[in-house]
mmCIF file of C-alpha atoms in Angstrom:
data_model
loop_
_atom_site.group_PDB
_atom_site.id
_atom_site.type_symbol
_atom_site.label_atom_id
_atom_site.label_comp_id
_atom_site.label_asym_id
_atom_site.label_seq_id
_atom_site.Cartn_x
_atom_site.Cartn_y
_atom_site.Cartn_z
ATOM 1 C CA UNK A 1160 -24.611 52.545 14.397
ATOM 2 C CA UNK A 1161 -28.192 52.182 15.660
ATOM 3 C CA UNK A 1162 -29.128 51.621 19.415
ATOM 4 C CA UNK A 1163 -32.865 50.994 19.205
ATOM 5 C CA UNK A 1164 -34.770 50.000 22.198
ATOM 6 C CA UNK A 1165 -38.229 49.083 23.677
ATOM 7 C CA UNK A 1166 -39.739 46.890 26.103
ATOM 8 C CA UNK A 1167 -39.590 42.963 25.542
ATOM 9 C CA UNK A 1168 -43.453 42.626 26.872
ATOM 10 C CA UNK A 1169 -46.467 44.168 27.883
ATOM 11 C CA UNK A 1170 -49.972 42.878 28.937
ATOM 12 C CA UNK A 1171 -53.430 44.705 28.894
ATOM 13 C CA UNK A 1172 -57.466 44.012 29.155
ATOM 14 C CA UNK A 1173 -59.491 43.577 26.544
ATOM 15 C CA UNK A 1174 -61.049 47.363 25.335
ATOM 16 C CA UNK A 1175 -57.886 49.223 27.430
ATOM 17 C CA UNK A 1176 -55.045 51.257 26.247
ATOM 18 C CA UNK A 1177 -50.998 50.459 25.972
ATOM 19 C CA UNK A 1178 -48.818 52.795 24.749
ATOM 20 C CA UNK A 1179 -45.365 51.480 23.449
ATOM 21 C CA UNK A 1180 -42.321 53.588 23.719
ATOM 22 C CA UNK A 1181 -39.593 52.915 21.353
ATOM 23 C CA UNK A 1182 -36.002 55.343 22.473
ATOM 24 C CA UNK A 1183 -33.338 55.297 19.630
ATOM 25 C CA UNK A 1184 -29.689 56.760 18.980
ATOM 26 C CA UNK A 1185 -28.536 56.478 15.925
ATOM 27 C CA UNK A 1186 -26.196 58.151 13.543
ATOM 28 C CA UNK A 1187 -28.439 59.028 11.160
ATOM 29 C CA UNK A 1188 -32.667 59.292 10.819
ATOM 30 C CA UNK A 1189 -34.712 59.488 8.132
ATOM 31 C CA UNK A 1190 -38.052 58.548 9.825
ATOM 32 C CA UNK A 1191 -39.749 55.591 12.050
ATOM 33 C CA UNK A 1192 -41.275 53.119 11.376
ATOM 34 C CA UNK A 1193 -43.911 50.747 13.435
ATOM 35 C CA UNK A 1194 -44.670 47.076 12.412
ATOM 36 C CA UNK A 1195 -46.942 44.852 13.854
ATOM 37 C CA UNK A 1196 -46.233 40.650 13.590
ATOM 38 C CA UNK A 1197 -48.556 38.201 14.356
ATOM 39 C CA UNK A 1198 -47.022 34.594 15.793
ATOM 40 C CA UNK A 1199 -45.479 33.256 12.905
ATOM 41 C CA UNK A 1200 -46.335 35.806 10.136
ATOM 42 C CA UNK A 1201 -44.872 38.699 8.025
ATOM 43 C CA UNK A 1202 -44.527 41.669 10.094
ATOM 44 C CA UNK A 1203 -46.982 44.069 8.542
ATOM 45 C CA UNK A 1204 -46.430 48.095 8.070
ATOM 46 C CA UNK A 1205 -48.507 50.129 10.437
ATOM 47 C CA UNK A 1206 -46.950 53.382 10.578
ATOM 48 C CA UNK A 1207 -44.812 56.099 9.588
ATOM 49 C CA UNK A 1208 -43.447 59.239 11.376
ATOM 50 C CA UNK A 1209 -40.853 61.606 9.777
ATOM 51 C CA UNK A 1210 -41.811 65.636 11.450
ATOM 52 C CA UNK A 1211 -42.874 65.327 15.280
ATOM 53 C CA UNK A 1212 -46.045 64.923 16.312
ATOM 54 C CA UNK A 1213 -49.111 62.755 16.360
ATOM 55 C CA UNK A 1214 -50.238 60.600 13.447
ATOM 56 C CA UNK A 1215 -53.684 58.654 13.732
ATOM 57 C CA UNK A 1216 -54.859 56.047 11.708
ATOM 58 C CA UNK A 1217 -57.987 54.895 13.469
ATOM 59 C CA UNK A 1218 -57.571 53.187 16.679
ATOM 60 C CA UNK A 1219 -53.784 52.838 16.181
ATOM 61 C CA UNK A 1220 -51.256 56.808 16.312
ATOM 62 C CA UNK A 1221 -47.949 56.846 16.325
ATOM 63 C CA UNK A 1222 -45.907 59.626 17.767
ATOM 64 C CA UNK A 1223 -42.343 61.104 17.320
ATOM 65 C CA UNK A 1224 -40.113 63.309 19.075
ATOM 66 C CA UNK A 1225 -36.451 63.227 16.686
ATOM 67 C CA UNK A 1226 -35.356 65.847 19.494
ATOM 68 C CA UNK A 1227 -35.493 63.248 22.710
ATOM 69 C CA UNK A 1228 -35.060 60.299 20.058
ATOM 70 C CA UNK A 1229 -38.656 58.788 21.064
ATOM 71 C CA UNK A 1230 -41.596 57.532 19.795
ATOM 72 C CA UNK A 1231 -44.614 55.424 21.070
ATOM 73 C CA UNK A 1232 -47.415 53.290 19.625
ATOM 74 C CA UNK A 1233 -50.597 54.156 21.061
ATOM 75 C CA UNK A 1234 -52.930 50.925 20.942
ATOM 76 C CA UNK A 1235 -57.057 51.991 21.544
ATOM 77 C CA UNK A 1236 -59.700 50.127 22.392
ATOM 78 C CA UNK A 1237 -57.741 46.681 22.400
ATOM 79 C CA UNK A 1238 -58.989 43.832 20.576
ATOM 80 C CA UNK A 1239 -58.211 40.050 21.219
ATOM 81 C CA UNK A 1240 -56.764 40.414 17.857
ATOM 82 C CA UNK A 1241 -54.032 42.681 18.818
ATOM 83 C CA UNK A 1242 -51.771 40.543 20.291
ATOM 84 C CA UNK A 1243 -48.637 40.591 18.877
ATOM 85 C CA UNK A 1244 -45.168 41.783 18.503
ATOM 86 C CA UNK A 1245 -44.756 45.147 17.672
ATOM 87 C CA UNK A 1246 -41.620 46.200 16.383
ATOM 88 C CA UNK A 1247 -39.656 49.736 15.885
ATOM 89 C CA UNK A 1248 -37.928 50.426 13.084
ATOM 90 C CA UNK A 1249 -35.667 53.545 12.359
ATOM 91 C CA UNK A 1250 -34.532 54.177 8.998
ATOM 92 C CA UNK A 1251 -31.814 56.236 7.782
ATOM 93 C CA UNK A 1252 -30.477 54.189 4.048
ATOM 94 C CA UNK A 1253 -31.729 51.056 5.416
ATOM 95 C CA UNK A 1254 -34.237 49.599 8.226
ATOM 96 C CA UNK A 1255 -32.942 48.935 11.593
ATOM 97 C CA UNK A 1256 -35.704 46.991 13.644
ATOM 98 C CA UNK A 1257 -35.486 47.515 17.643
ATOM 99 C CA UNK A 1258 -36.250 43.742 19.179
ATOM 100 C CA UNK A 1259 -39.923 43.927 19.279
ATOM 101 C CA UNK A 1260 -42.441 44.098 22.051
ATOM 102 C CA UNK A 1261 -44.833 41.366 22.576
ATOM 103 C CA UNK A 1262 -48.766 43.014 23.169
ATOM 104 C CA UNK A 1263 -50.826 40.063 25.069
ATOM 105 C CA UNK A 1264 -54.478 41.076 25.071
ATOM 106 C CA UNK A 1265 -56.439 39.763 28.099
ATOM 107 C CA UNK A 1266 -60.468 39.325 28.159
ATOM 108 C CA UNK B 588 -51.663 43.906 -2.500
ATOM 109 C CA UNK B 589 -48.098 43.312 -2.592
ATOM 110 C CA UNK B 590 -46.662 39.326 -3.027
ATOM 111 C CA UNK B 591 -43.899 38.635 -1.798
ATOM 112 C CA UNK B 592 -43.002 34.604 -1.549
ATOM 113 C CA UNK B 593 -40.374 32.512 0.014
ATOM 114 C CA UNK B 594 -40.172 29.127 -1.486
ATOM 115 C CA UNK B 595 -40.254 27.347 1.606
ATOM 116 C CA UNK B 596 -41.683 27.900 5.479
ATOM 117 C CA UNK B 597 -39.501 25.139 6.518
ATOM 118 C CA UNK B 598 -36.371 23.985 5.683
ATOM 119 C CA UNK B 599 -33.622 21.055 7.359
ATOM 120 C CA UNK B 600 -30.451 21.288 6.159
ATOM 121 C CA UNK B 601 -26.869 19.824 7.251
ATOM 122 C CA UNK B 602 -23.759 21.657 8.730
ATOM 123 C CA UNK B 603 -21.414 22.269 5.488
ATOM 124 C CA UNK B 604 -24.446 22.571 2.746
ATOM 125 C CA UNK B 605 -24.706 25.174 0.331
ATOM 126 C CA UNK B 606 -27.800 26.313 0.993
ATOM 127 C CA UNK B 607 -30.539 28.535 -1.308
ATOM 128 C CA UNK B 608 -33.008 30.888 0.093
ATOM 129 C CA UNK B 609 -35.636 32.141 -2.911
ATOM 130 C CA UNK B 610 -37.744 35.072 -2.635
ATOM 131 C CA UNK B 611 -39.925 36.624 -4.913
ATOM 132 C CA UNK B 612 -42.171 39.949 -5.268
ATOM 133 C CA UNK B 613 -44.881 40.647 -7.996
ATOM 134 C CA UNK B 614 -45.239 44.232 -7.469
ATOM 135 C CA UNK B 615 -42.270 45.471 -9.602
ATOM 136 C CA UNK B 616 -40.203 46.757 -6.729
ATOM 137 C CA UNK B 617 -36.777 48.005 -7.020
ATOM 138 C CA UNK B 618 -35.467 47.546 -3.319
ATOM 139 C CA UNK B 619 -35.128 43.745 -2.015
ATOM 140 C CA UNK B 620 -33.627 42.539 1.590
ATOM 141 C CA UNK B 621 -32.644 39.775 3.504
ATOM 142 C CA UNK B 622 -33.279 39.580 7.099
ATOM 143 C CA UNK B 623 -32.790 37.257 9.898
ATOM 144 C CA UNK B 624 -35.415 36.868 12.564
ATOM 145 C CA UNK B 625 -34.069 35.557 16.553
ATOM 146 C CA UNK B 626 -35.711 36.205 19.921
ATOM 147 C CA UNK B 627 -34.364 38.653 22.090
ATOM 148 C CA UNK B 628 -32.467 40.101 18.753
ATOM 149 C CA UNK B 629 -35.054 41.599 16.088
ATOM 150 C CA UNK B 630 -34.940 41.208 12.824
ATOM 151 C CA UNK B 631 -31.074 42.073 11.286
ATOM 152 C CA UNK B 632 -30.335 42.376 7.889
ATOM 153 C CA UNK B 633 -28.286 40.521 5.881
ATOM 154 C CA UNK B 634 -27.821 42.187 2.166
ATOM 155 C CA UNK B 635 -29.928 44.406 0.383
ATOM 156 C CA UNK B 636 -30.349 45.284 -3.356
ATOM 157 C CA UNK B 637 -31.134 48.199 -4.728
ATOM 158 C CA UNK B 638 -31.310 47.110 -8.577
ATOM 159 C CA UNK B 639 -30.537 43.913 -10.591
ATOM 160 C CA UNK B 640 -27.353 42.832 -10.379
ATOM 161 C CA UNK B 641 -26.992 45.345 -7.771
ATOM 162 C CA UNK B 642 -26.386 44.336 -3.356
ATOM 163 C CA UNK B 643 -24.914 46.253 -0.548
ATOM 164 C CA UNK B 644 -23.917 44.181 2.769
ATOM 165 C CA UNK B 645 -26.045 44.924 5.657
ATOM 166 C CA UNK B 646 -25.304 44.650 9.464
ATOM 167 C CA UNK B 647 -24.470 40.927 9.601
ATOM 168 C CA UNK B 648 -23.277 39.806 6.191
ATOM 169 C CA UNK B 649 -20.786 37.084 6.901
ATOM 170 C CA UNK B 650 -20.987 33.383 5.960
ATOM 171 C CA UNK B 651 -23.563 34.418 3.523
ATOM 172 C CA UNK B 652 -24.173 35.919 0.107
ATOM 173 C CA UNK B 653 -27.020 37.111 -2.516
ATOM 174 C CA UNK B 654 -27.806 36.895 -5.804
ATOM 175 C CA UNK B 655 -30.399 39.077 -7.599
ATOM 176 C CA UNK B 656 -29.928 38.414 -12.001
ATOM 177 C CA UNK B 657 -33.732 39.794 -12.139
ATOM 178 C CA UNK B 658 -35.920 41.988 -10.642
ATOM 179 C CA UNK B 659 -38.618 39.947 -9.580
ATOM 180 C CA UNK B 660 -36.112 37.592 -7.813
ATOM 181 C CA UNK B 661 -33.712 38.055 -4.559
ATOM 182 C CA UNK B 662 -31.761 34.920 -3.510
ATOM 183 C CA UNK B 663 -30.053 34.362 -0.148
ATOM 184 C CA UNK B 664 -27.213 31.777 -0.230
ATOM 185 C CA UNK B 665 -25.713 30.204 2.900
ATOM 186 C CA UNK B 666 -22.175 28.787 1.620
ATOM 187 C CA UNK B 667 -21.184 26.344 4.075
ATOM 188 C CA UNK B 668 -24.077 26.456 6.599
ATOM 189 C CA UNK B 669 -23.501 26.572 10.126
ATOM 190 C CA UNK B 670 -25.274 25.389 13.324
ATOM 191 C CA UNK B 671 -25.331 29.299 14.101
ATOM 192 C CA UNK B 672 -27.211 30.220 11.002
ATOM 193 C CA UNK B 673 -30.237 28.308 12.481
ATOM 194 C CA UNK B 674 -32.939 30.951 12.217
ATOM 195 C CA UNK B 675 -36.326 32.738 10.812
ATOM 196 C CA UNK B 676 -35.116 34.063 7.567
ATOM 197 C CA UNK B 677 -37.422 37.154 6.112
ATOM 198 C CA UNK B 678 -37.712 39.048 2.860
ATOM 199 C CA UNK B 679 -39.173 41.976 2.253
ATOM 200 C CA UNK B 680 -39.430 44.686 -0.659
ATOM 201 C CA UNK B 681 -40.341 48.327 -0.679
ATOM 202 C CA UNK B 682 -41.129 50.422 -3.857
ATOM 203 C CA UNK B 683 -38.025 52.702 -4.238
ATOM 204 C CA UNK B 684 -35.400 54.381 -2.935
ATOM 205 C CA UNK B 685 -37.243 56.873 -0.921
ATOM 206 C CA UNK B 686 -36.672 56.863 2.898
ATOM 207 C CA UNK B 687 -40.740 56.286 3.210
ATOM 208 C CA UNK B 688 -41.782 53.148 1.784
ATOM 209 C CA UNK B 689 -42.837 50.857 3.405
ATOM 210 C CA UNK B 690 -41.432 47.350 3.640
ATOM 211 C CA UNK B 691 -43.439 44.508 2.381
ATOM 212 C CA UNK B 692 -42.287 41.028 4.427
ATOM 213 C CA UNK B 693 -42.753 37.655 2.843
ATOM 214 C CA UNK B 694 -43.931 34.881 5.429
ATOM 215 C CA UNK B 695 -40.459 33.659 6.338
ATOM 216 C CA UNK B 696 -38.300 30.528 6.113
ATOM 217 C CA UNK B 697 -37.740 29.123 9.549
ATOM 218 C CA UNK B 698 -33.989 27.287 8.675
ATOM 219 C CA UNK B 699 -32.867 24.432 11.118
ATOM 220 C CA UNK B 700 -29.076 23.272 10.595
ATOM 221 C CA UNK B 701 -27.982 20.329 12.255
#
């Protein structure tokens, strides 16, 4: 089975940081995925991590370590329009989502 | 971009209705899925296809079923719905088989039973 887990909320300033950790045991891995979802819309993709390391896509990177079965979301420069649930997802056949953590940005 | 449509945001139906969930995806994709959406839970999935005519249960298949006769199309049925089945009910597709493709998530049905 798959025991994903990250925190249920966060909170940060307008133009900050937040870094969201994501820890998962599962029986088998494939890669990891982050998703970000908007109050009552489709979760969209954002990233996708399969070797360790650092990815960056602009103000958004996504990191994975399949050793210590972690990973975080590293938000940049927040925007108003970041707020929003932010979900982990590891994949070994199929997707298996973690509960989400809720970003609120604050001016 | 990638489509993919639910037939309906909201939906009221009654404890003991059969109960059809449409979804549809324009982008020729072989991989559908159902998931269910609660607070405090994540999304879960329900059944998955990997072809026409093709499904594989997922991590909380009971008291429902799928039906997928095309490729475009991936139904979710409820059978005898249930107070419990009261949820946000998402589809998504992804290109093929390959461990890294991305999921593309319609907008959701959010199903009340009473």
């Amino acid at each position: 089975g798959q025991n994903i887990d990250q925190p249920t909320e966060m909170t940060a300033t307008e133009g900050a940081i937040v870094q969201i950790n994501c820890t998962y045991q599962t029986s088998g891995f494939n890669g990891l995925f982050w998703y970000q979802q908007h109050a009552g819309e489709a979760p969209t993709f954002l990233s996708y991590n399969v070797l360790d390391g650092l990815e960056e896509k602009g103000r958004f990177s996504s990191f994975l370590s399949r050793s210590k079965g972690y990973s975080y979301l590293l938000l940049k420069e927040l925007q108003m329009k970041d707020s929003a649930s932010y979900l982990c997802a590891v994949t070994d056949y199929k997707l298996s989502f973690g509960a989400g953590t809720t970003v609120t940005v604050r001016a | 971009d990638v489509k993919v449509t639910q037939s309906s945001r909201y939906l009221v139906k009654r404890t003991g209705e059969k109960v059809f969930l449409e979804c549809v995806q324009d982008m020729d994709h072989e991989n559908m899925f159902w998931y269910r959406q609660d607070p405090g839970l994540g999304l879960r999935l329900i059944y998955f296809s990997y072809d026409v005519k093709m499904k594989e249960k997922g991590d909380i298949p009971e008291g429902y079923s799928v039906s997928r006769e095309k490729k475009e199309r991936f139904s979710l049925i409820l059978e005898s719905a249930s107070t419990n089945q009261t949820s946000m009910y998402l589809c998504a597709s992804s290109l093929t088989q390959g461990e890294n493709q991305p999921q593309h998530f319609g907008d959701g049905t959010r199903l009340s039973i009473l």
